[in-house]
Amino acid sequence: MSINSIFQFLVPKDKKFFPLFEEASSNLIELAAILHEAVNLPVKEREVLFQKIDKLEQKGEQITRQTNLELSRNFITPFDREDIHSLITSIDNVADNLQGAASRMRLYHIDKITKSIRKLTEINLEACQNIDVAVKELRNFKNIKNITAACAKINKLENKSDTVYNKAIFEIFENETDAITIIKYKEVLSVLETATDKCKSVAGVLESIAVKHS
């Protein structure tokens, strides 16, 4: 047992870090939900949602900065400092990629949204929802199985994302002749697939924390 773990038994319940984790995961769900909504709307209605996504990504960055600031201020933390930093950073990385996908759709004028893009945003939304489930279990570690179960679902979703992405890339090269169009769609699909990879990274951190407290 680490010195930090021993201190946990001697101090009041943490009131700083867990609310920040939960705020970050809730923000992530909202961002993913708006992105999924945006790709199911006509092109003229997407811009307002893309602007909301930008604001949510900035909010996520602020939460990350605040968490790291609390790390510098507090000697005693609810679990290992490295894990706190890894968790909040990995959540922020998901938000960065989801916002990056929205930004590319806007920048590249992706008017026609393919089934694969819609599917990937749906997968990312479900993965973010499972991140939120696991994060909320961190407060007391009484239901470690709920954390590991949510992480297992995220890993399955990441595998599903790979399949959707690979099929989508094959279809682009099979059916599209314009090189610029191929590059645009490949870039959007790639960032969405990377977002799911980053969700898997969050799951890895959560599983590591769960193992240490099981």
Short mmCIF file of C-alpha atoms in Angstrom, two decimals, residues 1 22 32 35 47 67 90 113-114 119 153 155 159 163 183 186 202 212:
data_model
loop_
_atom_site.label_atom_id
_atom_site.label_comp_id
_atom_site.label_asym_id
_atom_site.label_seq_id
_atom_site.Cartn_x
_atom_site.Cartn_y
_atom_site.Cartn_z
CA MET A 1 0.00 0.00 0.00
CA GLU A 22 -17.55 13.83 -13.10
CA ALA A 32 -20.37 13.56 -28.17
CA LEU A 35 -21.71 15.84 -32.57
CA GLU A 47 -23.04 25.27 -37.66
CA THR A 67 -7.58 19.47 -12.03
CA SER A 90 -7.09 11.04 -21.43
CA ILE A 113 -22.63 12.76 -44.17
CA THR A 114 -22.06 9.05 -44.80
CA LYS A 119 -22.02 5.21 -37.02
CA LYS A 153 -17.85 -2.27 -23.22
CA ASN A 155 -12.97 -1.95 -25.54
CA ASN A 159 -13.06 -2.91 -31.92
CA THR A 163 -14.35 -2.46 -38.30
CA ILE A 183 -8.58 12.91 -48.52
CA LYS A 186 -10.52 9.85 -44.88
CA VAL A 202 -9.45 6.29 -20.73
CA LYS A 212 -5.09 -0.80 -7.41
#
